[in-house]
Coordinates of C-alpha atoms and ligand atoms in Angstrom, one line a residue:
X1 CA 0.3 -16.0 -20.0
X2 CA 3.7 -14.7 -18.8
X3 CA 3.9 -11.1 -17.5
X4 CA 6.8 -9.4 -19.3
X5 CA 9.7 -7.1 -18.5
X6 CA 10.1 -3.7 -20.0
X7 CA 13.4 -3.7 -21.9
X8 CA 14.6 -0.6 -23.8
X9 CA 11.0 0.5 -24.0
X10 CA 9.6 -2.9 -25.3
X11 CA 7.6 -5.5 -23.3
X12 CA 9.7 -8.7 -23.5
X13 CA 9.7 -12.3 -22.3
X14 CA 12.8 -13.7 -20.7
X15 CA 14.6 -17.0 -21.1
X16 CA 12.8 -18.2 -18.0
X17 CA 9.8 -17.3 -15.9
X18 CA 8.8 -17.8 -12.2
X19 CA 5.4 -18.6 -10.7
X20 CA 4.0 -16.3 -8.1
X21 CA 1.6 -17.7 -5.5
X22 CA -0.6 -16.1 -2.9
X23 CA 0.9 -16.6 0.6
X24 CA -2.7 -16.5 2.0
X25 CA -3.8 -19.4 -0.2
X26 CA -1.1 -21.5 -2.0
X27 CA -3.6 -22.9 -4.5
X28 CA -4.1 -19.3 -5.9
X29 CA -1.5 -18.8 -8.7
X30 CA -1.2 -15.1 -9.4
X31 CA 0.8 -15.5 -12.6
X32 CA 4.0 -16.3 -14.4
X33 CA 6.7 -13.6 -14.5
X34 CA 9.5 -13.2 -17.0
X35 CA 13.1 -13.2 -15.7
X36 CA 15.3 -10.8 -17.5
X37 CA 18.4 -12.2 -19.2
X38 CA 21.9 -10.6 -19.0
X39 CA 21.6 -9.5 -22.7
X40 CA 18.3 -7.8 -22.0
X41 CA 19.8 -6.0 -19.0
X42 CA 22.7 -4.8 -21.2
X43 CA 20.3 -3.7 -24.0
X44 CA 18.1 -1.7 -21.6
X45 CA 21.1 0.0 -19.9
X46 CA 22.5 1.0 -23.4
X47 CA 19.2 2.6 -24.2
X48 CA 18.7 4.3 -20.8
X49 CA 21.6 6.6 -21.2
X50 CA 20.1 8.4 -24.3
X51 CA 16.6 8.3 -22.9
X52 CA 17.8 10.1 -19.8
X53 CA 19.3 12.9 -21.8
X54 CA 16.0 13.3 -23.7
X55 CA 14.0 13.3 -20.5
X56 CA 16.3 15.8 -18.8
X57 CA 15.7 18.1 -21.7
X58 CA 11.9 18.0 -21.3
X59 CA 10.3 21.2 -20.0
X60 CA 9.5 21.3 -16.3
X61 CA 5.8 21.2 -16.8
X62 CA 6.0 18.3 -19.2
X63 CA 7.9 16.3 -16.5
X64 CA 5.5 17.5 -13.9
X65 CA 2.5 16.2 -15.9
X66 CA 4.0 12.8 -16.2
X67 CA 4.5 12.4 -12.5
X68 CA 1.1 13.8 -11.7
X69 CA -0.5 11.4 -14.1
X70 CA 1.2 8.4 -12.5
X71 CA 0.3 9.6 -9.0
X72 CA -3.4 10.3 -9.7
X73 CA -3.8 6.9 -11.5
X74 CA -2.3 5.1 -8.5
X75 CA -4.6 6.9 -6.1
X76 CA -7.7 6.3 -8.2
X77 CA -6.8 2.6 -8.6
X78 CA -5.8 2.1 -5.0
X79 CA -8.5 -0.4 -4.3
X80 CA -7.8 -2.6 -7.4
X81 CA -4.0 -2.5 -7.1
X82 CA -4.1 -2.7 -3.3
X83 CA -6.1 -6.0 -3.7
X84 CA -3.4 -7.3 -6.0
X85 CA -0.6 -6.2 -3.6
X86 CA -2.3 -7.9 -0.7
X87 CA -2.9 -11.0 -2.7
X88 CA 0.8 -11.4 -3.5
X89 CA 2.4 -10.0 -0.3
X90 CA -0.1 -11.0 2.3
X91 CA -0.8 -7.8 4.2
X92 CA -4.5 -7.1 5.0
X93 CA -6.4 -5.4 2.2
X94 CA -6.7 -2.1 4.1
X95 CA -2.9 -1.9 4.3
X96 CA -2.5 -2.9 0.7
X97 CA -4.9 -0.2 -0.5
X98 CA -3.3 2.3 1.8
X99 CA 0.1 1.5 0.4
X100 CA -0.9 2.0 -3.2
X101 CA -2.6 5.3 -2.3
X102 CA 0.6 6.4 -0.5
X103 CA 2.7 5.4 -3.5
X104 CA 0.5 7.7 -5.6
X105 CA 1.2 10.5 -3.1
X106 CA 4.9 10.1 -3.6
X107 CA 4.4 10.8 -7.3
X108 CA 2.1 13.8 -6.8
X109 CA 4.5 15.2 -4.2
X110 CA 7.5 14.9 -6.6
X111 CA 5.3 16.2 -9.5
X112 CA 5.2 19.5 -7.6
X113 CA 8.9 19.2 -6.8
X114 CA 9.6 19.3 -10.6
X115 CA 8.8 23.0 -10.4
X116 CA 10.6 23.7 -7.1
X117 CA 14.2 22.9 -8.3
X118 CA 15.8 26.2 -7.3
X119 CA 19.5 26.6 -7.0
X120 CA 21.7 29.1 -5.2
X121 CA 23.7 32.1 -6.4
X122 CA 26.6 34.0 -5.0
X123 CA 29.2 36.6 -5.8
X124 CA 32.6 35.3 -6.3
X125 CA 35.5 36.4 -4.1
X126 CA 37.0 37.5 -7.5
X127 CA 35.7 40.8 -8.6
X128 CA 33.2 40.8 -11.5
X129 CA 32.6 37.1 -11.2
X130 CA 29.2 35.5 -10.3
X131 CA 28.5 32.0 -9.1
X132 CA 25.5 29.8 -10.0
X133 CA 25.0 26.6 -8.1
X134 CA 22.4 24.1 -9.5
X135 CA 21.6 20.5 -9.4
X136 CA 21.7 18.2 -12.4
X137 CA 20.5 14.6 -12.8
X138 CA 22.9 11.9 -11.6
X139 CA 22.1 9.8 -14.8
X140 CA 21.0 6.2 -14.8
X141 CA 19.6 5.0 -11.5
X142 CA 19.2 1.3 -10.4
X143 CA 16.3 0.9 -8.0
X144 CA 16.4 -2.4 -6.0
X145 CA 13.3 -2.8 -3.9
X146 CA 12.1 -5.3 -1.4
X147 CA 8.8 -7.3 -1.1
X148 CA 7.5 -5.9 2.2
X149 CA 6.3 -2.6 0.6
X150 CA 6.5 -3.5 -3.0
X151 CA 4.7 -0.4 -4.3
X152 CA 5.5 2.3 -1.8
X153 CA 9.2 1.6 -1.5
X154 CA 9.6 1.5 -5.2
X155 CA 7.5 4.7 -5.6
X156 CA 9.6 6.7 -3.1
X157 CA 12.7 5.9 -5.1
X158 CA 11.3 6.0 -8.7
X159 CA 9.3 9.3 -8.2
X160 CA 12.3 11.4 -7.1
X161 CA 14.6 9.7 -9.6
X162 CA 12.3 10.8 -12.5
X163 CA 11.5 14.2 -10.9
X164 CA 15.2 15.1 -10.9
X165 CA 15.7 14.0 -14.5
X166 CA 17.1 10.5 -14.3
X167 CA 16.5 7.2 -16.1
X168 CA 15.4 4.2 -13.9
X169 CA 16.2 0.5 -14.2
X170 CA 14.0 -1.2 -11.6
X171 CA 14.8 -4.7 -10.1
X172 CA 11.8 -5.4 -7.8
X173 CA 11.8 -8.3 -5.4
X174 CA 11.0 -11.6 -7.0
X175 CA 8.4 -12.4 -4.4
X176 CA 6.2 -9.4 -5.5
X177 CA 6.4 -9.1 -9.3
X178 CA 2.7 -8.5 -9.9
X179 CA 2.8 -5.1 -8.1
X180 CA 5.9 -4.3 -10.1
X181 CA 4.3 -5.0 -13.5
X182 CA 1.2 -3.0 -12.5
X183 CA 3.2 0.1 -11.6
X184 CA 5.4 -0.3 -14.7
X185 CA 2.3 -0.5 -16.9
X186 CA 1.2 2.9 -15.6
X187 CA 4.7 4.5 -16.1
X188 CA 5.2 3.0 -19.6
X189 CA 1.9 4.6 -20.8
X190 CA 3.2 8.1 -20.0
X191 CA 4.8 10.7 -22.3
X192 CA 8.3 9.5 -21.6
X193 CA 11.3 8.7 -23.9
X194 CA 11.5 5.1 -25.0
X195 CA 13.8 3.2 -22.6
X196 CA 13.7 5.9 -19.8
X197 CA 12.1 3.4 -17.5
X198 CA 13.0 -0.3 -17.4
X199 CA 11.6 -3.3 -15.5
X200 CA 14.1 -6.1 -15.0
X201 CA 12.4 -8.8 -12.9
X202 CA 14.8 -11.6 -12.0
X203 CA 16.6 -13.0 -8.9
X204 CA 18.7 -10.7 -6.8
X205 CA 21.7 -13.0 -7.0
X206 CA 21.6 -13.1 -10.9
X207 CA 20.1 -10.0 -12.5
X208 CA 20.4 -7.8 -9.4
X209 CA 24.1 -8.6 -9.0
X210 CA 24.7 -7.8 -12.6
X211 CA 22.9 -4.6 -12.4
X212 CA 24.8 -3.3 -9.3
X213 CA 28.1 -4.4 -11.0
X214 CA 27.4 -2.4 -14.2
X215 CA 29.6 0.6 -14.9
X216 CA 26.6 1.9 -16.9
X217 CA 24.8 2.6 -13.6
X218 CA 25.5 6.0 -12.0
X219 CA 23.6 5.5 -8.7
X220 CA 21.9 2.6 -6.8
X221 CA 19.1 3.0 -4.4
X222 CA 18.5 -0.2 -2.4
X223 CA 16.2 -1.3 0.4
X224 CA 16.6 -4.8 1.9
X225 CA 18.8 -6.8 4.2
X226 CA 22.2 -5.8 5.7
X227 CA 24.2 -8.6 4.1
X228 CA 22.9 -7.9 0.6
X229 CA 23.4 -4.1 1.2
X230 CA 27.0 -4.7 2.1
X231 CA 27.5 -6.8 -1.0
X232 CA 25.9 -4.0 -3.2
X233 CA 28.2 -1.4 -1.6
X234 CA 31.2 -3.5 -2.3
X235 CA 30.2 -4.0 -6.0
X236 CA 29.3 -0.3 -6.3
X237 CA 32.7 0.9 -5.1
X238 CA 34.5 -0.9 -8.0
X239 CA 32.8 1.7 -10.3
X240 CA 32.6 4.5 -7.7
X241 CA 28.8 4.3 -8.2
X242 CA 26.8 6.4 -5.8
X243 CA 24.7 4.3 -3.3
X244 CA 21.8 4.9 -1.0
X245 CA 20.7 2.0 1.2
X246 CA 18.0 1.3 3.7
X247 CA 18.6 -1.9 5.6
X248 CA 17.7 -3.7 8.8
X249 CA 16.6 -2.3 12.1
X250 CA 15.8 -3.2 15.7
X251 CA 13.4 -0.4 16.6
X252 CA 12.5 0.1 20.3
X253 CA 9.4 1.6 21.8
X254 CA 10.1 2.9 25.3
X255 CA 7.0 2.7 27.6
X256 CA 7.3 4.9 30.7
X257 CA 5.6 4.5 34.0
X258 CA 3.5 7.7 33.3
X259 CA 2.3 6.4 29.9
X260 CA -1.3 6.2 29.0
X261 CA -1.4 2.4 29.3
X262 CA -4.1 1.7 26.6
X263 CA -2.3 4.0 24.1
X264 CA 1.0 2.3 24.8
X265 CA -0.5 -1.2 24.2
X266 CA -2.2 -0.2 21.0
X267 CA 1.0 1.5 19.7
X268 CA 3.0 -1.7 20.6
X269 CA 0.4 -4.0 18.9
X270 CA 0.2 -1.9 15.7
X271 CA 4.0 -1.4 15.6
X272 CA 4.9 -5.0 16.3
X273 CA 2.3 -6.8 14.2
X274 CA 1.2 -4.4 11.4
X275 CA 2.4 -5.8 8.1
X276 CA 2.9 -9.2 10.0
X277 CA 5.9 -7.5 11.6
X278 CA 7.7 -7.4 8.2
X279 CA 8.5 -3.7 8.4
X280 CA 11.9 -2.0 8.8
X281 CA 10.1 0.3 11.2
X282 CA 8.5 -2.5 13.3
X283 CA 8.5 -2.2 17.1
X284 CA 10.5 -5.3 17.8
X285 CA 11.8 -4.2 21.3
X286 CA 9.4 -3.0 23.9
X287 CA 11.4 -1.3 26.7
X288 CA 8.9 -1.1 29.6
X289 CA 9.2 0.6 33.0
X290 CA 9.0 -1.8 35.9
X291 CA 6.1 0.2 37.5
X292 CA 3.9 -0.4 34.5
X293 CA 5.4 -3.6 33.2
X294 CA 3.0 -6.3 34.5
X295 CA -0.1 -4.4 33.6
X296 CA 1.3 -3.6 30.1
X297 CA 2.3 -7.2 29.5
X298 CA -1.1 -8.5 30.5
X299 CA -2.9 -6.2 28.1
X300 CA -0.3 -6.7 25.3
X301 CA -0.6 -10.5 25.5
X302 CA -4.4 -10.3 25.6
X303 CA -4.3 -8.0 22.5
X304 CA -1.9 -10.2 20.6
X305 CA -4.0 -13.3 21.3
X306 CA -7.1 -11.4 20.1
X307 CA -5.6 -10.4 16.7
X308 CA -7.4 -12.2 13.9
X309 CA -4.9 -13.9 11.7
X310 CA -6.2 -14.9 8.3
X311 CA -6.4 -14.5 4.5
X312 CA -5.2 -11.0 3.5
X313 CA -8.3 -10.4 1.5
X314 CA -10.9 -11.7 3.9
X315 CA -13.1 -9.3 5.9
X316 CA -12.0 -8.9 9.5
X317 CA -8.4 -10.1 9.0
X318 CA -6.0 -8.0 11.2
X319 CA -2.8 -9.9 10.4
X320 CA -2.1 -11.8 7.2
X321 CA 0.4 -14.6 6.6
X322 CA 4.2 -14.1 6.4
X323 CA 5.5 -13.7 2.9
X324 CA 7.1 -17.1 2.2
X325 CA 7.9 -20.5 3.6
X326 CA 11.5 -19.5 4.0
X327 CA 10.6 -16.4 6.0
X328 CA 8.2 -18.5 8.1
X329 CA 10.9 -21.1 8.8
X330 CA 13.4 -18.3 9.8
X331 CA 10.7 -16.9 12.2
X332 CA 10.1 -20.2 13.8
X333 CA 13.8 -20.7 14.3
X334 CA 13.9 -17.3 16.1
X335 CA 11.1 -18.5 18.4
X336 CA 13.2 -21.5 19.3
X337 CA 16.3 -19.4 19.7
X338 CA 14.6 -17.0 22.0
X339 CA 13.5 -19.8 24.3
X340 CA 16.9 -21.4 24.2
X341 CA 18.4 -18.0 25.3
X342 CA 16.0 -17.9 28.3
X343 CA 13.2 -15.7 27.0
X344 CA 9.7 -16.7 28.0
X345 CA 7.2 -17.0 25.1
X346 CA 4.1 -15.4 26.6
X347 CA 1.9 -16.2 23.6
X348 CA 2.0 -17.0 19.9
X349 CA 5.0 -17.8 17.7
X350 CA 3.4 -20.9 16.3
X351 CA 2.6 -22.0 12.7
X352 CA -1.1 -21.9 12.2
X353 CA -3.2 -24.3 10.1
X354 CA -6.2 -22.3 8.8
X355 CA -8.9 -22.8 6.3
X356 CA -6.6 -21.9 3.4
X357 CA -3.1 -23.4 3.1
X358 CA -0.7 -20.5 3.6
X359 CA 2.2 -19.2 5.6
X360 CA 0.3 -18.4 8.8
X361 CA 1.8 -17.7 12.2
X362 CA 0.4 -16.4 15.4
X363 CA 1.7 -13.1 16.7
X364 CA 4.3 -13.9 19.4
X365 CA 5.4 -11.9 22.5
X366 CA 8.6 -12.7 24.4
X367 CA 8.9 -11.5 28.0
X368 CA 11.7 -11.7 30.6
X369 CA 14.2 -10.8 27.9
X370 CA 17.4 -8.8 28.0
X371 CA 19.1 -6.7 25.4
X372 CA 22.0 -9.0 25.0
X373 CA 19.8 -11.8 23.6
X374 CA 20.1 -12.4 19.8
X375 CA 16.3 -12.0 19.5
X376 CA 16.9 -8.4 20.7
X377 CA 19.9 -7.7 18.5
X378 CA 19.1 -9.3 15.1
X379 CA 16.3 -8.2 12.8
X380 CA 13.8 -11.0 12.7
X381 CA 11.3 -9.4 10.2
X382 CA 8.6 -11.5 11.9
X383 CA 5.4 -11.1 13.9
X384 CA 7.5 -11.3 17.1
X385 CA 8.3 -8.7 19.7
X386 CA 10.2 -8.7 23.0
X387 CA 9.5 -7.0 26.3
X388 CA 12.6 -5.7 28.1
X389 CA 11.9 -4.5 31.7
X390 CA 13.8 -1.4 33.0
X391 CA 13.8 0.5 36.2
X392 CA 14.2 4.1 35.0
X393 CA 14.0 6.5 32.1
X394 CA 17.8 6.6 31.9
X395 CA 18.0 2.8 31.6
X396 CA 15.3 2.8 29.0
X397 CA 17.2 5.3 26.8
X398 CA 20.4 3.4 27.2
X399 CA 18.8 0.2 26.0
X400 CA 17.0 1.9 23.1
X401 CA 20.4 3.1 21.9
X402 CA 22.2 -0.1 22.6
X403 CA 21.9 -1.6 19.1
X404 CA 23.9 -1.8 15.9
X405 CA 20.9 -0.3 14.0
X406 CA 19.3 3.1 14.3
X407 CA 16.2 3.5 12.1
X408 CA 13.3 4.5 14.4
X409 CA 12.5 4.7 18.1
X410 CA 9.6 5.9 20.1
X411 CA 8.6 6.9 23.6
X412 CA 5.2 6.7 25.3
X413 CA 5.1 9.2 28.1
X414 CA 3.0 12.1 29.3
X415 CA 6.1 13.8 30.7
X416 CA 7.3 16.7 28.5
X417 CA 10.8 16.7 29.9
X418 CA 11.3 12.9 29.2
X419 CA 9.7 13.2 25.7
X420 CA 12.0 16.2 24.9
X421 CA 15.1 14.5 26.3
X422 CA 14.3 11.3 24.4
X423 CA 13.7 13.2 21.1
X424 CA 17.1 14.8 21.4
X425 CA 19.1 11.8 22.6
X426 CA 17.7 8.7 20.9
X427 CA 20.3 7.7 18.3
X428 CA 17.9 6.9 15.4
X429 CA 17.1 8.6 12.1
X430 CA 13.4 8.9 13.1
X431 CA 12.0 9.4 16.6
X432 CA 8.3 9.4 17.7
X433 CA 6.5 10.6 20.8
X434 CA 3.2 8.9 21.7
X435 CA 3.1 7.5 18.1
X436 CA 4.0 4.2 16.6
X437 CA 7.6 3.5 15.5
X438 CA 6.2 2.7 12.1
X439 CA 4.4 5.1 9.8
X440 CA 6.2 8.1 8.3
X441 CA 5.3 11.0 6.0
X442 CA 6.4 11.5 2.4
X443 CA 7.5 15.2 2.5
X444 CA 10.2 14.9 5.1
X445 CA 13.5 12.9 5.2
X446 CA 13.5 9.1 6.0
X447 CA 16.5 7.1 7.0
X448 CA 18.6 5.8 9.9
X449 CA 22.0 5.4 11.5
X450 CA 24.4 2.6 12.1
X451 CA 23.6 -0.5 10.0
X452 CA 20.2 0.8 9.2
X453 CA 21.2 3.2 6.4
X454 CA 24.1 4.2 4.3
X455 CA 24.2 7.2 2.0
X456 CA 21.9 10.2 1.7
X457 CA 18.4 10.3 3.2
X458 CA 15.3 9.3 1.1
X459 CA 12.0 11.2 0.6
X460 CA 11.1 14.9 0.9
X461 CA 13.5 17.4 -0.4
X462 CA 16.4 15.3 1.1
X463 CA 16.0 13.0 -1.9
X464 CA 17.6 15.6 -4.2
X465 CA 21.0 14.9 -2.5
X466 CA 21.0 11.4 -3.9
X467 CA 19.3 11.8 -7.2
X468 CA 21.2 14.9 -8.4
X469 CA 24.8 16.1 -8.6
X470 CA 25.8 19.7 -7.9
X471 CA 27.3 22.0 -10.5
X472 CA 29.0 25.2 -9.5
X473 CA 29.3 27.6 -12.4
X474 CA 31.6 30.7 -12.4
X475 CA 30.5 33.5 -14.8
X476 CA 32.5 36.6 -15.8
X477 CA 30.1 38.6 -17.9
X478 CA 32.6 41.4 -18.6
X479 CA 31.7 45.1 -18.9
X480 CA 28.7 46.3 -21.0
X481 CA 29.6 48.3 -24.1
Ligands
NDP501 P1 17.1 -9.1 0.4 O1 18.0 -8.1 0.9 O2 17.7 -10.4 -0.1 O3 16.4 -8.5 -0.9 C1 16.1 -7.1 -1.1 C2 16.2 -6.9 -2.6 O4 17.5 -7.0 -3.1 C3 15.3 -7.8 -3.5 O5 14.9 -7.1 -4.6 C4 16.4 -8.8 -3.9 O6 16.0 -9.6 -5.0 C5 17.6 -8.0 -4.1 N1 18.8 -8.7 -4.1 C6 19.2 -9.8 -3.4 N2 20.4 -10.1 -3.6 C7 21.0 -9.2 -4.4 C8 22.2 -9.0 -5.0 N3 23.3 -9.8 -4.8 N4 22.4 -7.9 -5.8 C9 21.4 -7.1 -6.1 N5 20.2 -7.2 -5.6 C10 19.9 -8.3 -4.7 O7 16.0 -9.3 1.4 P2 15.1 -10.7 1.4 O8 13.9 -10.4 0.6 O9 15.8 -11.9 1.2 O10 14.7 -10.6 3.0 C11 15.7 -11.1 3.9 C12 15.7 -10.2 5.1 O11 16.1 -8.9 4.7 C13 14.4 -10.0 5.8 O12 14.1 -11.1 6.7 C14 14.6 -8.8 6.5 O13 15.4 -9.0 7.7 C15 15.5 -8.0 5.6 N6 14.7 -7.0 4.8 C16 14.6 -5.7 5.2 C17 13.8 -4.9 4.5 C18 13.7 -3.4 5.0 O14 12.7 -2.8 4.6 N7 14.6 -2.9 5.8 C19 13.1 -5.2 3.4 C20 13.2 -6.6 3.0 C21 14.0 -7.5 3.7 P3 15.2 -10.9 -4.9 O15 14.3 -10.9 -3.7 O16 14.4 -10.9 -6.2 O17 16.2 -12.0 -4.9

């Protein structure tokens, strides 16, 4: 049976379908997934405009109830949907379950935000005139999400889009369609206007490109790679469509000579290899003070070697497979590139043949690297990390900031002055102290600088900036008679 798209409020097959297989076990076929046609995309965009107006006119509590219901269902089904997510994406079950639960929290957070949309008022500089400033929905929002957090990333875009009164047309990554169908089934069952929410599965180059080129789209929220993001921005500018983009990164964790060594190693291991390193917040550069370097590397390599790589749904698995054969080949090419640049591969970085046929790779650690190497400048999205040795805090900070990206950075230190200085001077959108570079909250802004982000921040109250447009009203009430 083919899983369908949600087009203008109806579940529909497409002209074609793709097969989705479990990266932990290639004999496990998860299903067939419809690919939306150009006509279906047009039909759903036509319907979305009216549905948005109906939705925006719903009472606040009615909208709140919809978001709350989606959120509580996701949380209560976190185990079941987390299993499905891990089966198609490859992250260990605990991470899949945690992701679905977190996705639910985005909806319950924005359910509450439905009732907290409070504007501003002012007196005019003109006598007898009052000013009312409020936010209105931006309109029809295209959500384009990646495979690495198929449910959470989509949720942190869809929940605020709906909260602030918009219609959503969602193009999920074609590598993770099952999680997209599961979330869409929950949303489609709610008290929403027909066609308010659409699912258009299909390839990025085909249906994604059509979506971002459409003049019927008022705003595009995208998470993915830098080249695709730049292409989307170029398409969007033709229609002056608002864009928000989260893209690549090259996050650094600075480990100082006064750090708690065991804490630093565990932060580095979790940050580098959690989600098989396929996170935009992964710790891919470990900038380590010379005084602690050798001890740190010894423990890091021992820890990486001890990580149990295996089937995402098997008990005891600490790192699942990478998502696809293409991603695995790119990762292995980076291993070769790093060595050809003069980096020393201290462990891992090899394809693994395990009991099940899947895209397995051992976690790899490069040492003796410098910050000019391509492995330290390009996003690898792989279970690979590099150690860069430095002689001082100042040198560490300079290296952390020497990148085209700027999403997250972290410092491990027990020195308050260094922690404070780092927090103030690291040029990233998120900075952490004695915490992993990965792992953020849902009620505060998320985003980066440089090539990592473009447009307004996501999450928390900051999301209103993207999903709404501001109206300034001038009122002259006159004199009472
Ligand atoms: P992409 O940037 O290609 O894909 C992200 C999303 O954009 C997917 O839904 C994709 O669809 C869609 N897309 C692709 N091309 C277009 C287009 N022309 N118009 C509109 N939408 C499009 O990322 P990949 O999945 O190919 O991963 C490649 C690399 O990107 C990774 O190795 C990593 O470096 C980076 N990446 C970063 C992420 C992050 O969180 N910062 C997340 C994912 C990837 P589809 O996949 O269905 O073709």
